[in-house]
Amino acid sequence: QKEVEQNSGPLSVPEGAIASLNCTYSDRGSQSFFWYRQYSGKSPELIMSIYSNGDKEDGRFTAQLNKASQYVSLLIRDSQPSDSATYLCAVVGASNTGKLIFGQGTTLQVKP
Amino acid sequence: ETGVTQTPRHLVMGMTNKKSLKCEQHLGHNAMYWYKQSAKKPLELMFVYNFKEQTENNSVPSRFSPECPNSSHLFLHLHTLQPEDSALYLCASSTVLGMETQYFGPGTRLLVL
């Protein structure tokens, strides 16, 4: 079992729709969770961080964490073509050594 | 300069060459990281430094040799690389080691011929 799993996609949504990106992780003791966005040929940039169960909203982005189900998601409301990118889920494991474990990423395509 | 910078941005080298990648962070962070990103694979952590001390070597081959002279600078020395080492090499930094957000540099795109 992979430590952090994401559906590679591509996930295709029309402009203005809600995009839902999902991630599961295997280390039950994980405490820190991050969503990064990576445009083609560029480096990852942080979108959201979440540390406790529930929802965290920032503009059009909402991160959702359910530690009991070992599941973290990212919702993008009113999706725009500029949101088209690969979204990386990353988790810091229970050992808390700073080791950030990444999923393989989900490619999102927002069609005008 | 702000954030995390990396040089060179692109590098082509032969298998017998020796080269170095440089990373500099202007954020006052104390932890720095090297990652490798190959096509169709997740980002792989290579090395972690905390207050200049190496805390993690993620089973990286010895042809990759990191150096951290201070908390702001990180190097990756390369020698006798293989074509499969061709990838995007990313440097990141964080305030402290652990739960804190990591900020990435633009990366060095390496091609080994």
PDB file of C-alpha atoms in Angstrom:
ATOM      1  CA  GLN A   1       0.000   0.000   0.000  1.00  0.00           C
ATOM      2  CA  LYS A   2       1.300   3.430  -0.954  1.00  0.00           C
ATOM      3  CA  GLU A   3       1.797   5.827   1.941  1.00  0.00           C
ATOM      4  CA  VAL A   4      -0.177   8.610   0.252  1.00  0.00           C
ATOM      5  CA  GLU A   5      -2.590   7.768  -2.530  1.00  0.00           C
ATOM      6  CA  GLN A   6      -4.253   9.984  -5.071  1.00  0.00           C
ATOM      7  CA  ASN A   7      -6.107   9.269  -8.263  1.00  0.00           C
ATOM      8  CA  SER A   8      -3.783  10.488 -11.016  1.00  0.00           C
ATOM      9  CA  GLY A   9      -6.697  11.625 -13.181  1.00  0.00           C
ATOM     10  CA  PRO A  10      -7.050  13.620 -15.240  1.00  0.00           C
ATOM     11  CA  LEU A  11     -10.073  15.075 -13.521  1.00  0.00           C
ATOM     12  CA  SER A  12     -11.962  17.221 -15.976  1.00  0.00           C
ATOM     13  CA  VAL A  13     -14.538  19.783 -14.833  1.00  0.00           C
ATOM     14  CA  PRO A  14     -16.280  22.642 -16.633  1.00  0.00           C
ATOM     15  CA  GLU A  15     -15.476  26.226 -15.746  1.00  0.00           C
ATOM     16  CA  GLY A  16     -17.491  27.363 -12.734  1.00  0.00           C
ATOM     17  CA  ALA A  17     -17.999  23.863 -11.335  1.00  0.00           C
ATOM     18  CA  ILE A  18     -16.690  22.445  -8.069  1.00  0.00           C
ATOM     19  CA  ALA A  19     -13.580  20.288  -8.389  1.00  0.00           C
ATOM     20  CA  SER A  20     -13.131  17.644  -5.700  1.00  0.00           C
ATOM     21  CA  LEU A  21      -9.682  16.153  -5.170  1.00  0.00           C
ATOM     22  CA  ASN A  22      -9.160  13.246  -2.803  1.00  0.00           C
ATOM     23  CA  CYS A  23      -6.239  11.749  -0.924  1.00  0.00           C
ATOM     24  CA  THR A  24      -5.848   8.839   1.492  1.00  0.00           C
ATOM     25  CA  TYR A  25      -2.877   8.087   3.712  1.00  0.00           C
ATOM     26  CA  SER A  26      -1.680   5.009   5.519  1.00  0.00           C
ATOM     27  CA  ASP A  27       0.051   6.364   8.641  1.00  0.00           C
ATOM     28  CA  ARG A  28      -2.724   6.710  11.205  1.00  0.00           C
ATOM     29  CA  GLY A  29      -0.576   8.902  13.424  1.00  0.00           C
ATOM     30  CA  SER A  30      -0.010  11.589  10.782  1.00  0.00           C
ATOM     31  CA  GLN A  31      -0.587  15.110  12.074  1.00  0.00           C
ATOM     32  CA  SER A  32       0.066  17.567   9.246  1.00  0.00           C
ATOM     33  CA  PHE A  33      -1.518  17.646   5.822  1.00  0.00           C
ATOM     34  CA  PHE A  34      -0.824  19.880   2.856  1.00  0.00           C
ATOM     35  CA  TRP A  35      -2.127  20.528  -0.610  1.00  0.00           C
ATOM     36  CA  TYR A  36       0.324  21.848  -3.188  1.00  0.00           C
ATOM     37  CA  ARG A  37      -0.421  22.987  -6.722  1.00  0.00           C
ATOM     38  CA  GLN A  38       2.150  22.352  -9.448  1.00  0.00           C
ATOM     39  CA  TYR A  39       1.878  23.837 -12.905  1.00  0.00           C
ATOM     40  CA  SER A  40       3.665  21.990 -15.690  1.00  0.00           C
ATOM     41  CA  GLY A  41       7.402  22.649 -15.540  1.00  0.00           C
ATOM     42  CA  LYS A  42       7.132  24.599 -12.283  1.00  0.00           C
ATOM     43  CA  SER A  43       7.766  23.816  -8.638  1.00  0.00           C
ATOM     44  CA  PRO A  44       5.011  23.012  -6.123  1.00  0.00           C
ATOM     45  CA  GLU A  45       3.351  25.934  -4.374  1.00  0.00           C
ATOM     46  CA  LEU A  46       1.365  25.615  -1.161  1.00  0.00           C
ATOM     47  CA  ILE A  47      -2.413  25.938  -1.452  1.00  0.00           C
ATOM     48  CA  MET A  48      -3.641  24.820   1.946  1.00  0.00           C
ATOM     49  CA  SER A  49      -2.448  23.241   5.166  1.00  0.00           C
ATOM     50  CA  ILE A  50      -4.729  21.484   7.649  1.00  0.00           C
ATOM     51  CA  TYR A  51      -3.946  19.941  11.011  1.00  0.00           C
ATOM     52  CA  SER A  52      -7.260  19.129  12.700  1.00  0.00           C
ATOM     53  CA  ASN A  53     -10.426  17.308  11.700  1.00  0.00           C
ATOM     54  CA  GLY A  54     -13.045  19.269   9.810  1.00  0.00           C
ATOM     55  CA  ASP A  55     -13.034  21.899   7.121  1.00  0.00           C
ATOM     56  CA  LYS A  56     -10.694  24.789   6.498  1.00  0.00           C
ATOM     57  CA  GLU A  57     -11.653  27.414   3.962  1.00  0.00           C
ATOM     58  CA  ASP A  58      -9.455  29.917   2.138  1.00  0.00           C
ATOM     59  CA  GLY A  59     -11.146  31.790  -0.676  1.00  0.00           C
ATOM     60  CA  ARG A  60     -12.319  29.320  -3.295  1.00  0.00           C
ATOM     61  CA  PHE A  61     -10.422  26.471  -1.651  1.00  0.00           C
ATOM     62  CA  THR A  62     -11.666  24.209   1.149  1.00  0.00           C
ATOM     63  CA  ALA A  63      -9.562  21.467   2.691  1.00  0.00           C
ATOM     64  CA  GLN A  64     -11.341  18.686   4.551  1.00  0.00           C
ATOM     65  CA  LEU A  65      -9.679  16.293   6.970  1.00  0.00           C
ATOM     66  CA  ASN A  66     -11.051  13.093   8.486  1.00  0.00           C
ATOM     67  CA  LYS A  67      -8.362  11.396  10.544  1.00  0.00           C
ATOM     68  CA  ALA A  68     -10.579   8.452  11.498  1.00  0.00           C
ATOM     69  CA  SER A  69     -10.999   7.614   7.814  1.00  0.00           C
ATOM     70  CA  GLN A  70      -7.422   8.720   6.981  1.00  0.00           C
ATOM     71  CA  TYR A  71      -8.761  10.928   4.272  1.00  0.00           C
ATOM     72  CA  VAL A  72      -8.052  14.487   3.192  1.00  0.00           C
ATOM     73  CA  SER A  73      -9.690  16.333   0.338  1.00  0.00           C
ATOM     74  CA  LEU A  74      -9.507  19.648  -1.481  1.00  0.00           C
ATOM     75  CA  LEU A  75     -12.551  21.355  -2.943  1.00  0.00           C
ATOM     76  CA  ILE A  76     -12.142  24.126  -5.489  1.00  0.00           C
ATOM     77  CA  ARG A  77     -15.290  26.190  -5.983  1.00  0.00           C
ATOM     78  CA  ASP A  78     -15.994  28.184  -9.149  1.00  0.00           C
ATOM     79  CA  SER A  79     -13.155  26.407 -10.957  1.00  0.00           C
ATOM     80  CA  GLN A  80     -11.236  28.508 -13.462  1.00  0.00           C
ATOM     81  CA  PRO A  81      -9.056  27.429 -16.412  1.00  0.00           C
ATOM     82  CA  SER A  82      -6.109  28.854 -14.457  1.00  0.00           C
ATOM     83  CA  ASP A  83      -6.742  26.156 -11.833  1.00  0.00           C
ATOM     84  CA  SER A  84      -5.661  23.535 -14.370  1.00  0.00           C
ATOM     85  CA  ALA A  85      -2.588  21.950 -12.785  1.00  0.00           C
ATOM     86  CA  THR A  86      -1.453  18.912 -10.834  1.00  0.00           C
ATOM     87  CA  TYR A  87      -2.497  18.936  -7.192  1.00  0.00           C
ATOM     88  CA  LEU A  88      -0.202  17.176  -4.758  1.00  0.00           C
ATOM     89  CA  CYS A  89      -1.321  15.857  -1.406  1.00  0.00           C
ATOM     90  CA  ALA A  90       1.468  15.702   1.187  1.00  0.00           C
ATOM     91  CA  VAL A  91       1.527  14.274   4.684  1.00  0.00           C
ATOM     92  CA  VAL A  92       3.982  14.516   7.567  1.00  0.00           C
ATOM     93  CA  GLY A  93       4.079  11.138   9.283  1.00  0.00           C
ATOM     94  CA  ALA A  94       3.698  10.336  12.940  1.00  0.00           C
ATOM     95  CA  SER A  95       7.441  10.332  13.548  1.00  0.00           C
ATOM     96  CA  ASN A  96       7.363  14.079  12.842  1.00  0.00           C
ATOM     97  CA  THR A  97      10.897  14.157  11.506  1.00  0.00           C
ATOM     98  CA  GLY A  98       9.882  16.669   8.870  1.00  0.00           C
ATOM     99  CA  LYS A  99       9.631  13.981   6.230  1.00  0.00           C
ATOM    100  CA  LEU A 100       6.938  15.155   3.842  1.00  0.00           C
ATOM    101  CA  ILE A 101       5.470  12.233   1.914  1.00  0.00           C
ATOM    102  CA  PHE A 102       3.798  13.119  -1.360  1.00  0.00           C
ATOM    103  CA  GLY A 103       1.137  11.406  -3.366  1.00  0.00           C
ATOM    104  CA  GLN A 104       1.638  11.140  -7.097  1.00  0.00           C
ATOM    105  CA  GLY A 105      -0.735  14.027  -7.715  1.00  0.00           C
ATOM    106  CA  THR A 106      -4.070  14.508  -9.465  1.00  0.00           C
ATOM    107  CA  THR A 107      -4.138  16.382 -12.747  1.00  0.00           C
ATOM    108  CA  LEU A 108      -7.063  18.794 -12.936  1.00  0.00           C
ATOM    109  CA  GLN A 109      -8.335  20.160 -16.238  1.00  0.00           C
ATOM    110  CA  VAL A 110     -10.856  22.994 -16.129  1.00  0.00           C
ATOM    111  CA  LYS A 111     -12.513  23.441 -19.488  1.00  0.00           C
ATOM    112  CA  PRO A 112     -13.846  26.861 -20.560  1.00  0.00           C
TER     113      PRO A 112
ATOM    114  CA  GLU B   1      16.025  38.046  -3.775  1.00  0.00           C
ATOM    115  CA  THR B   2      13.169  36.535  -1.867  1.00  0.00           C
ATOM    116  CA  GLY B   3      11.989  33.009  -1.119  1.00  0.00           C
ATOM    117  CA  VAL B   4      13.998  29.997  -2.203  1.00  0.00           C
ATOM    118  CA  THR B   5      16.317  30.255  -5.185  1.00  0.00           C
ATOM    119  CA  GLN B   6      18.107  27.504  -7.065  1.00  0.00           C
ATOM    120  CA  THR B   7      20.929  27.553  -9.593  1.00  0.00           C
ATOM    121  CA  PRO B   8      21.380  26.493 -12.256  1.00  0.00           C
ATOM    122  CA  ARG B   9      17.831  26.169 -13.530  1.00  0.00           C
ATOM    123  CA  HIS B  10      18.873  23.732 -16.242  1.00  0.00           C
ATOM    124  CA  LEU B  11      21.884  21.419 -16.392  1.00  0.00           C
ATOM    125  CA  VAL B  12      23.079  18.905 -18.950  1.00  0.00           C
ATOM    126  CA  MET B  13      25.968  16.700 -17.911  1.00  0.00           C
ATOM    127  CA  GLY B  14      27.757  13.591 -19.024  1.00  0.00           C
ATOM    128  CA  MET B  15      28.076  10.555 -16.818  1.00  0.00           C
ATOM    129  CA  THR B  16      31.709  11.337 -16.009  1.00  0.00           C
ATOM    130  CA  ASN B  17      31.154  14.995 -15.098  1.00  0.00           C
ATOM    131  CA  LYS B  18      31.087  16.558 -11.654  1.00  0.00           C
ATOM    132  CA  LYS B  19      28.650  19.380 -11.034  1.00  0.00           C
ATOM    133  CA  SER B  20      26.921  21.035  -8.099  1.00  0.00           C
ATOM    134  CA  LEU B  21      23.413  22.345  -7.546  1.00  0.00           C
ATOM    135  CA  LYS B  22      22.958  25.323  -5.281  1.00  0.00           C
ATOM    136  CA  CYS B  23      19.990  26.344  -3.158  1.00  0.00           C
ATOM    137  CA  GLU B  24      19.620  29.508  -1.115  1.00  0.00           C
ATOM    138  CA  GLN B  25      16.720  30.499   1.080  1.00  0.00           C
ATOM    139  CA  HIS B  26      16.016  34.078   2.155  1.00  0.00           C
ATOM    140  CA  LEU B  27      13.236  33.206   4.608  1.00  0.00           C
ATOM    141  CA  GLY B  28      15.211  32.781   7.817  1.00  0.00           C
ATOM    142  CA  HIS B  29      14.327  29.097   7.922  1.00  0.00           C
ATOM    143  CA  ASN B  30      16.355  26.473   9.768  1.00  0.00           C
ATOM    144  CA  ALA B  31      15.436  23.298   7.906  1.00  0.00           C
ATOM    145  CA  MET B  32      16.292  22.567   4.275  1.00  0.00           C
ATOM    146  CA  TYR B  33      15.452  19.660   2.001  1.00  0.00           C
ATOM    147  CA  TRP B  34      16.410  18.125  -1.336  1.00  0.00           C
ATOM    148  CA  TYR B  35      13.730  16.352  -3.383  1.00  0.00           C
ATOM    149  CA  LYS B  36      13.834  14.505  -6.686  1.00  0.00           C
ATOM    150  CA  GLN B  37      10.877  14.578  -9.068  1.00  0.00           C
ATOM    151  CA  SER B  38      10.919  12.109 -11.945  1.00  0.00           C
ATOM    152  CA  ALA B  39       8.259  11.826 -14.599  1.00  0.00           C
ATOM    153  CA  LYS B  40       5.167   9.885 -13.488  1.00  0.00           C
ATOM    154  CA  LYS B  41       6.530   9.452  -9.949  1.00  0.00           C
ATOM    155  CA  PRO B  42       5.752  11.168  -6.657  1.00  0.00           C
ATOM    156  CA  LEU B  43       8.191  13.662  -5.252  1.00  0.00           C
ATOM    157  CA  GLU B  44      10.919  11.752  -3.423  1.00  0.00           C
ATOM    158  CA  LEU B  45      12.661  13.170  -0.386  1.00  0.00           C
ATOM    159  CA  MET B  46      16.438  12.788  -0.641  1.00  0.00           C
ATOM    160  CA  PHE B  47      18.039  14.667   2.250  1.00  0.00           C
ATOM    161  CA  VAL B  48      16.976  16.728   5.239  1.00  0.00           C
ATOM    162  CA  TYR B  49      19.094  19.256   7.121  1.00  0.00           C
ATOM    163  CA  ASN B  50      18.111  20.874  10.388  1.00  0.00           C
ATOM    164  CA  PHE B  51      20.307  23.703  11.715  1.00  0.00           C
ATOM    165  CA  LYS B  52      23.041  22.581   9.255  1.00  0.00           C
ATOM    166  CA  GLU B  53      22.988  18.991  10.517  1.00  0.00           C
ATOM    167  CA  GLN B  54      21.850  16.186   8.245  1.00  0.00           C
ATOM    168  CA  THR B  55      18.918  14.391   9.844  1.00  0.00           C
ATOM    169  CA  GLU B  56      17.753  12.228   6.972  1.00  0.00           C
ATOM    170  CA  ASN B  57      19.340  10.404   4.070  1.00  0.00           C
ATOM    171  CA  ASN B  58      16.563   8.587   2.292  1.00  0.00           C
ATOM    172  CA  SER B  59      18.758   5.760   0.942  1.00  0.00           C
ATOM    173  CA  VAL B  60      20.226   8.031  -1.701  1.00  0.00           C
ATOM    174  CA  PRO B  61      23.149   6.650  -3.791  1.00  0.00           C
ATOM    175  CA  SER B  62      26.562   8.028  -2.870  1.00  0.00           C
ATOM    176  CA  ARG B  63      26.918   9.692  -6.277  1.00  0.00           C
ATOM    177  CA  PHE B  64      24.718  12.395  -4.708  1.00  0.00           C
ATOM    178  CA  SER B  65      26.539  14.261  -1.954  1.00  0.00           C
ATOM    179  CA  PRO B  66      24.786  17.045  -0.024  1.00  0.00           C
ATOM    180  CA  GLU B  67      26.457  19.907   1.794  1.00  0.00           C
ATOM    181  CA  CYS B  68      24.913  22.475   4.125  1.00  0.00           C
ATOM    182  CA  PRO B  69      27.467  25.100   5.195  1.00  0.00           C
ATOM    183  CA  ASN B  70      24.850  27.225   6.985  1.00  0.00           C
ATOM    184  CA  SER B  71      21.088  27.397   7.445  1.00  0.00           C
ATOM    185  CA  SER B  72      20.637  29.509   4.312  1.00  0.00           C
ATOM    186  CA  HIS B  73      22.599  27.461   1.794  1.00  0.00           C
ATOM    187  CA  LEU B  74      22.323  23.905   0.581  1.00  0.00           C
ATOM    188  CA  PHE B  75      24.330  22.185  -2.138  1.00  0.00           C
ATOM    189  CA  LEU B  76      23.959  18.904  -3.957  1.00  0.00           C
ATOM    190  CA  HIS B  77      27.222  17.670  -5.446  1.00  0.00           C
ATOM    191  CA  LEU B  78      26.833  15.304  -8.369  1.00  0.00           C
ATOM    192  CA  HIS B  79      29.383  12.871  -9.785  1.00  0.00           C
ATOM    193  CA  THR B  80      29.283   9.862 -12.104  1.00  0.00           C
ATOM    194  CA  LEU B  81      25.530  10.118 -12.494  1.00  0.00           C
ATOM    195  CA  GLN B  82      23.418   7.739 -14.534  1.00  0.00           C
ATOM    196  CA  PRO B  83      20.830   8.615 -17.194  1.00  0.00           C
ATOM    197  CA  GLU B  84      18.066   7.524 -14.797  1.00  0.00           C
ATOM    198  CA  ASP B  85      19.125  10.369 -12.514  1.00  0.00           C
ATOM    199  CA  SER B  86      17.677  12.812 -15.019  1.00  0.00           C
ATOM    200  CA  ALA B  87      14.889  14.606 -13.162  1.00  0.00           C
ATOM    201  CA  LEU B  88      13.775  17.869 -11.595  1.00  0.00           C
ATOM    202  CA  TYR B  89      15.685  18.483  -8.359  1.00  0.00           C
ATOM    203  CA  LEU B  90      13.822  20.649  -5.904  1.00  0.00           C
ATOM    204  CA  CYS B  91      15.075  22.385  -2.813  1.00  0.00           C
ATOM    205  CA  ALA B  92      12.702  23.354  -0.026  1.00  0.00           C
ATOM    206  CA  SER B  93      12.933  25.020   3.362  1.00  0.00           C
ATOM    207  CA  SER B  94      10.787  25.341   6.458  1.00  0.00           C
ATOM    208  CA  THR B  95      10.889  27.339   9.665  1.00  0.00           C
ATOM    209  CA  VAL B  96      11.691  24.311  11.718  1.00  0.00           C
ATOM    210  CA  LEU B  97      11.804  20.595  11.132  1.00  0.00           C
ATOM    211  CA  GLY B  98       8.492  18.885  11.586  1.00  0.00           C
ATOM    212  CA  MET B  99       4.957  19.999  10.981  1.00  0.00           C
ATOM    213  CA  GLU B 100       5.722  23.315   9.389  1.00  0.00           C
ATOM    214  CA  THR B 101       4.959  24.208   5.797  1.00  0.00           C
ATOM    215  CA  GLN B 102       7.777  23.666   3.317  1.00  0.00           C
ATOM    216  CA  TYR B 103       8.440  26.246   0.616  1.00  0.00           C
ATOM    217  CA  PHE B 104       9.950  25.121  -2.655  1.00  0.00           C
ATOM    218  CA  GLY B 105      12.488  26.671  -4.969  1.00  0.00           C
ATOM    219  CA  PRO B 106      11.984  26.668  -8.759  1.00  0.00           C
ATOM    220  CA  GLY B 107      14.052  23.520  -9.229  1.00  0.00           C
ATOM    221  CA  THR B 108      16.965  22.444 -11.410  1.00  0.00           C
ATOM    222  CA  ARG B 109      16.054  20.411 -14.475  1.00  0.00           C
ATOM    223  CA  LEU B 110      18.907  17.891 -14.863  1.00  0.00           C
ATOM    224  CA  LEU B 111      19.612  15.814 -17.942  1.00  0.00           C
ATOM    225  CA  VAL B 112      22.318  13.152 -17.755  1.00  0.00           C
ATOM    226  CA  LEU B 113      23.597  11.955 -21.106  1.00  0.00           C
TER     227      LEU B 113
END
